[in-house]
PDB file of C-alpha atoms in Angstrom:
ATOM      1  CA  UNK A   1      90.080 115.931  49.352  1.00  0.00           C
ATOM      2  CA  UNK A   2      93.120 113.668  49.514  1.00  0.00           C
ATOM      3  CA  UNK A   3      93.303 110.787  51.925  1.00  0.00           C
ATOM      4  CA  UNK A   4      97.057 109.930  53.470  1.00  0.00           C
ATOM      5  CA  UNK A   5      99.178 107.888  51.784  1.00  0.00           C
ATOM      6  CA  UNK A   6      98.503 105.262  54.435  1.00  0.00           C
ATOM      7  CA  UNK A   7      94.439 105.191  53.715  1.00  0.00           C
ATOM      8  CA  UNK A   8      95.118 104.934  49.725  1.00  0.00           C
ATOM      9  CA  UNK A   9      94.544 101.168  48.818  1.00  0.00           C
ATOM     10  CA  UNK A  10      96.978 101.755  46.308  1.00  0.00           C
ATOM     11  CA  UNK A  11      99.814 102.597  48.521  1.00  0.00           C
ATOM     12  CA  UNK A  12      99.403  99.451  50.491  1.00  0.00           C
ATOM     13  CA  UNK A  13     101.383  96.688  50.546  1.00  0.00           C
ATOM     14  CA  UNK A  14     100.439  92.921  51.070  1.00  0.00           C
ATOM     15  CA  UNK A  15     102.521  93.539  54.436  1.00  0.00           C
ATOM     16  CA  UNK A  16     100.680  96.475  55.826  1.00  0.00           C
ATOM     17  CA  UNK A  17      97.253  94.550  55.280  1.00  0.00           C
ATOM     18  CA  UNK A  18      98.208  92.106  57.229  1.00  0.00           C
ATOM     19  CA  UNK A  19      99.314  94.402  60.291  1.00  0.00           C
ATOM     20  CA  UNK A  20      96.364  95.488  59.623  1.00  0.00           C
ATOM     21  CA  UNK A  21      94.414  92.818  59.920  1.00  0.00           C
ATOM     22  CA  UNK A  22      96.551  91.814  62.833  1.00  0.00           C
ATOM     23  CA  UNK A  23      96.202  94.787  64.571  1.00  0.00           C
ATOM     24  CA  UNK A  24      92.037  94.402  64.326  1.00  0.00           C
ATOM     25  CA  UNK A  25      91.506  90.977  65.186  1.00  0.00           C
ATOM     26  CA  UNK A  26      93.785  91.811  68.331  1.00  0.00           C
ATOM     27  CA  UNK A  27      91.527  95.086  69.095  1.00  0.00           C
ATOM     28  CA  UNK A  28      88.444  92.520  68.477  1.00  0.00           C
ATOM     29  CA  UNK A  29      89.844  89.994  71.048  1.00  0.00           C
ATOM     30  CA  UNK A  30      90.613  92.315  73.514  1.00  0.00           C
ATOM     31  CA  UNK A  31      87.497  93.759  73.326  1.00  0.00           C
ATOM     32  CA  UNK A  32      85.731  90.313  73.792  1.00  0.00           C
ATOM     33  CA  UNK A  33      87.743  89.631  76.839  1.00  0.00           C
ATOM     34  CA  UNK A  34      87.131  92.575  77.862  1.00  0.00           C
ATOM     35  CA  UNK A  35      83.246  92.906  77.959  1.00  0.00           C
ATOM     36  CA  UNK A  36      81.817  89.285  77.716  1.00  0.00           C
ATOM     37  CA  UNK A  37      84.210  87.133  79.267  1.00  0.00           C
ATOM     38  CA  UNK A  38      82.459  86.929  82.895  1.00  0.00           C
ATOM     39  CA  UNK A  39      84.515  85.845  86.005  1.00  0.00           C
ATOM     40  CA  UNK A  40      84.477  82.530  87.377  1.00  0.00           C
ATOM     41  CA  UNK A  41      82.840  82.619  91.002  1.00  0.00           C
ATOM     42  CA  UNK A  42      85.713  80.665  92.596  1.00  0.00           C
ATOM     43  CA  UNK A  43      87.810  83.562  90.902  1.00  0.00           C
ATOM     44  CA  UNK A  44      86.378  86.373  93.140  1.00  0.00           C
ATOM     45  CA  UNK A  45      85.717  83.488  96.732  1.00  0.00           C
ATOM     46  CA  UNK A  46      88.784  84.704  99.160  1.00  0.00           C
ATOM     47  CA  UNK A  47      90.861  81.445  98.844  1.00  0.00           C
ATOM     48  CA  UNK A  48      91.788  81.015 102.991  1.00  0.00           C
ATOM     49  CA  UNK A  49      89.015  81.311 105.665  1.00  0.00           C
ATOM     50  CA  UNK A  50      89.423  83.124 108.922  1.00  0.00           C
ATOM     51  CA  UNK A  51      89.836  79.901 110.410  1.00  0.00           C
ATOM     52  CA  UNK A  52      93.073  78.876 108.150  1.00  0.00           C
ATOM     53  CA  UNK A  53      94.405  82.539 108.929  1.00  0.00           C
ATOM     54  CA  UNK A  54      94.139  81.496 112.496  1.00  0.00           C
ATOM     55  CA  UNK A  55      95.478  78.006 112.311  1.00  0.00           C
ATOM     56  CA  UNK A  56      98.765  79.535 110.009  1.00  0.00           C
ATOM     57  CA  UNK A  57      99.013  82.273 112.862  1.00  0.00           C
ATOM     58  CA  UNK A  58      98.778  79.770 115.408  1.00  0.00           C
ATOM     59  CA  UNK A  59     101.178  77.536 113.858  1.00  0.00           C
ATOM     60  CA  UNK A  60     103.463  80.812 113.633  1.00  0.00           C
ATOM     61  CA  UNK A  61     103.623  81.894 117.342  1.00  0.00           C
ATOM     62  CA  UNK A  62     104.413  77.945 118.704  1.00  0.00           C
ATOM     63  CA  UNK A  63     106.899  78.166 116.475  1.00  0.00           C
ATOM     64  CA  UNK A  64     108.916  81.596 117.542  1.00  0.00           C
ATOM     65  CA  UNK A  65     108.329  80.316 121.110  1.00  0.00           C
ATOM     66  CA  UNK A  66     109.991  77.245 120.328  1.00  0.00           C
ATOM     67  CA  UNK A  67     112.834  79.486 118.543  1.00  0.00           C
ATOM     68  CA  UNK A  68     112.692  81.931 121.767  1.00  0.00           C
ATOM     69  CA  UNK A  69     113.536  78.696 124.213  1.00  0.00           C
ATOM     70  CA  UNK A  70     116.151  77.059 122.198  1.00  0.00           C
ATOM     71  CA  UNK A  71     117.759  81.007 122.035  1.00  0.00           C
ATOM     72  CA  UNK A  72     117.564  81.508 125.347  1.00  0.00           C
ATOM     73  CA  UNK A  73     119.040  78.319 125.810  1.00  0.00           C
ATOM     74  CA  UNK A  74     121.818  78.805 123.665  1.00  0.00           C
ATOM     75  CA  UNK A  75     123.058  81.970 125.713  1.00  0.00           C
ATOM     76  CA  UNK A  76     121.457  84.758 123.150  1.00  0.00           C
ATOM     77  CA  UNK A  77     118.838  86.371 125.980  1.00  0.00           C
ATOM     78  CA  UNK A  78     118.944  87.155 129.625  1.00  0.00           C
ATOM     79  CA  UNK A  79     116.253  86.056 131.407  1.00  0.00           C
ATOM     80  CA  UNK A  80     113.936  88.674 131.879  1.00  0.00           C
ATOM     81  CA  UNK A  81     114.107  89.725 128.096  1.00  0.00           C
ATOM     82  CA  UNK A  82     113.719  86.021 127.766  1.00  0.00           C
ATOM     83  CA  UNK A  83     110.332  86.099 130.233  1.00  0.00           C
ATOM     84  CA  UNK A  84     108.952  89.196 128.541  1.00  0.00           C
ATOM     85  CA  UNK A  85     108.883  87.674 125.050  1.00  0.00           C
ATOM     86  CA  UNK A  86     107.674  84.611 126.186  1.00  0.00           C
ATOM     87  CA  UNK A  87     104.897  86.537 128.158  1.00  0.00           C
ATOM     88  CA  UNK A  88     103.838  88.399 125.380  1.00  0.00           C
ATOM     89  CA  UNK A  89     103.639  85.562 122.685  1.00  0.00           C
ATOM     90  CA  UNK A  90     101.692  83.216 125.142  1.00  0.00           C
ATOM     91  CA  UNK A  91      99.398  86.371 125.271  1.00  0.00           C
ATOM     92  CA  UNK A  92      98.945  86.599 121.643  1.00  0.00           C
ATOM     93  CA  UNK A  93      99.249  82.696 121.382  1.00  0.00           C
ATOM     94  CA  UNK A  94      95.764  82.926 123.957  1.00  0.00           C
ATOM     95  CA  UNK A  95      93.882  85.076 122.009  1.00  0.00           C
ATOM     96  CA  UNK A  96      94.638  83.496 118.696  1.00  0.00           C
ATOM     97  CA  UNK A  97      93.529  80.164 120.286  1.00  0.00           C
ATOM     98  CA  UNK A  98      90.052  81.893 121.897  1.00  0.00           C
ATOM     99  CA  UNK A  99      89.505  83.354 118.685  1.00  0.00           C
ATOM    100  CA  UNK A 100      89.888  79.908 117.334  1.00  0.00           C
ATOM    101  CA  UNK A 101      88.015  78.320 119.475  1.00  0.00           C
ATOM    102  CA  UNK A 102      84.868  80.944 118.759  1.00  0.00           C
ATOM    103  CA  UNK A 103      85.269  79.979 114.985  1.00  0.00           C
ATOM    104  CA  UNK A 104      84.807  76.603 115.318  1.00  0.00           C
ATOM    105  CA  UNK A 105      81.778  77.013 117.776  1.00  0.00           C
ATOM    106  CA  UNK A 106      80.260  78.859 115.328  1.00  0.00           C
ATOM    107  CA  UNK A 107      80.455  76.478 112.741  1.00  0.00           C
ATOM    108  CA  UNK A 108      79.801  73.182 114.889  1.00  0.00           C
ATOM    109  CA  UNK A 109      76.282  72.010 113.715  1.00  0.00           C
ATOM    110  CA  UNK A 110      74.837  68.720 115.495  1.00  0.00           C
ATOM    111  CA  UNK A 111      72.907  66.249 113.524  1.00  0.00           C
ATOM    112  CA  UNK A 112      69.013  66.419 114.243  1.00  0.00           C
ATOM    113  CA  UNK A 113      68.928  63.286 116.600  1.00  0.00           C
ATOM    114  CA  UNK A 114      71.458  64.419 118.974  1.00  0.00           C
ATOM    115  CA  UNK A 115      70.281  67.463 120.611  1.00  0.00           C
ATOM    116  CA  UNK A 116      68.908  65.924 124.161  1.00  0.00           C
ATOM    117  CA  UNK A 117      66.921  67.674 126.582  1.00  0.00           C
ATOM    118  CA  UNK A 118      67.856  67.594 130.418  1.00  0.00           C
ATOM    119  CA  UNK A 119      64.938  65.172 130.693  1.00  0.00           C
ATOM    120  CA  UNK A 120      65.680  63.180 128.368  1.00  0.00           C
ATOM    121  CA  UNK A 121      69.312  62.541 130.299  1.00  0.00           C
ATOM    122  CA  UNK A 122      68.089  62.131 133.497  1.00  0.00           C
ATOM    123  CA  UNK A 123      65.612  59.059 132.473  1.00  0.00           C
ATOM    124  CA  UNK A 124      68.635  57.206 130.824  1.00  0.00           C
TER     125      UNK A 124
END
């Protein structure tokens, strides 16, 4: 049985044992990343919280109704396209802020002291 000319240590040049060796300590690194490199926690966390999606889509509609009033202002709308638009982003503008609002409700936590009963009040 004769091996390739590639497999006889012979036919190998100083060159092609170092692609070689190349070539494996690549396939070794890659398989280290691969399998024992583990994830960093902060790497899999989402990185905005519902509440920052709200504020940014908050932030968003004030600022295409300011953009709608200087526009209408400027001539660009008539008035009940102007009205419509305006209706329907203070809509959405209202539930973003209710949803808001129910987010930080949620996440409002009172110290230990500070919870008074109504008896409590009404001897102060």
């Amino acid at each position: 049985m004769t091996l390739p000319v590639f497999f006889a240590a012979s036919a190998m040049t100083t060159a092609d044992i170092a692609v070689l060796g190349a070539c494996l300590a690549l396939l070794f690194a890659t398989g280290i990343f691969v399998f024992l490199i583990q994830p960093d926690a902060s790497d899999l966390a989402p990185h905005r919280s519902k509440l920052d999606q709200l504020m940014e889509r908050r932030d968003t509609l004030y600022d295409n109704l300011r953009d709608l009033r200087f526009e209408f202002r400027s001539g660009k709308y008539a008035e009940n396209d102007y009205e419509a638009m305006k209706t329907t982003l203070e809509n959405e503008t209202a539930l973003v802020l209710a949803e808001i609002e129910q987010v930080t409700e949620s996440q409002v936590r009172r110290p230990r002291g500070a919870k008074q009963t109504a008896a409590q009040r009404g001897a102060q």
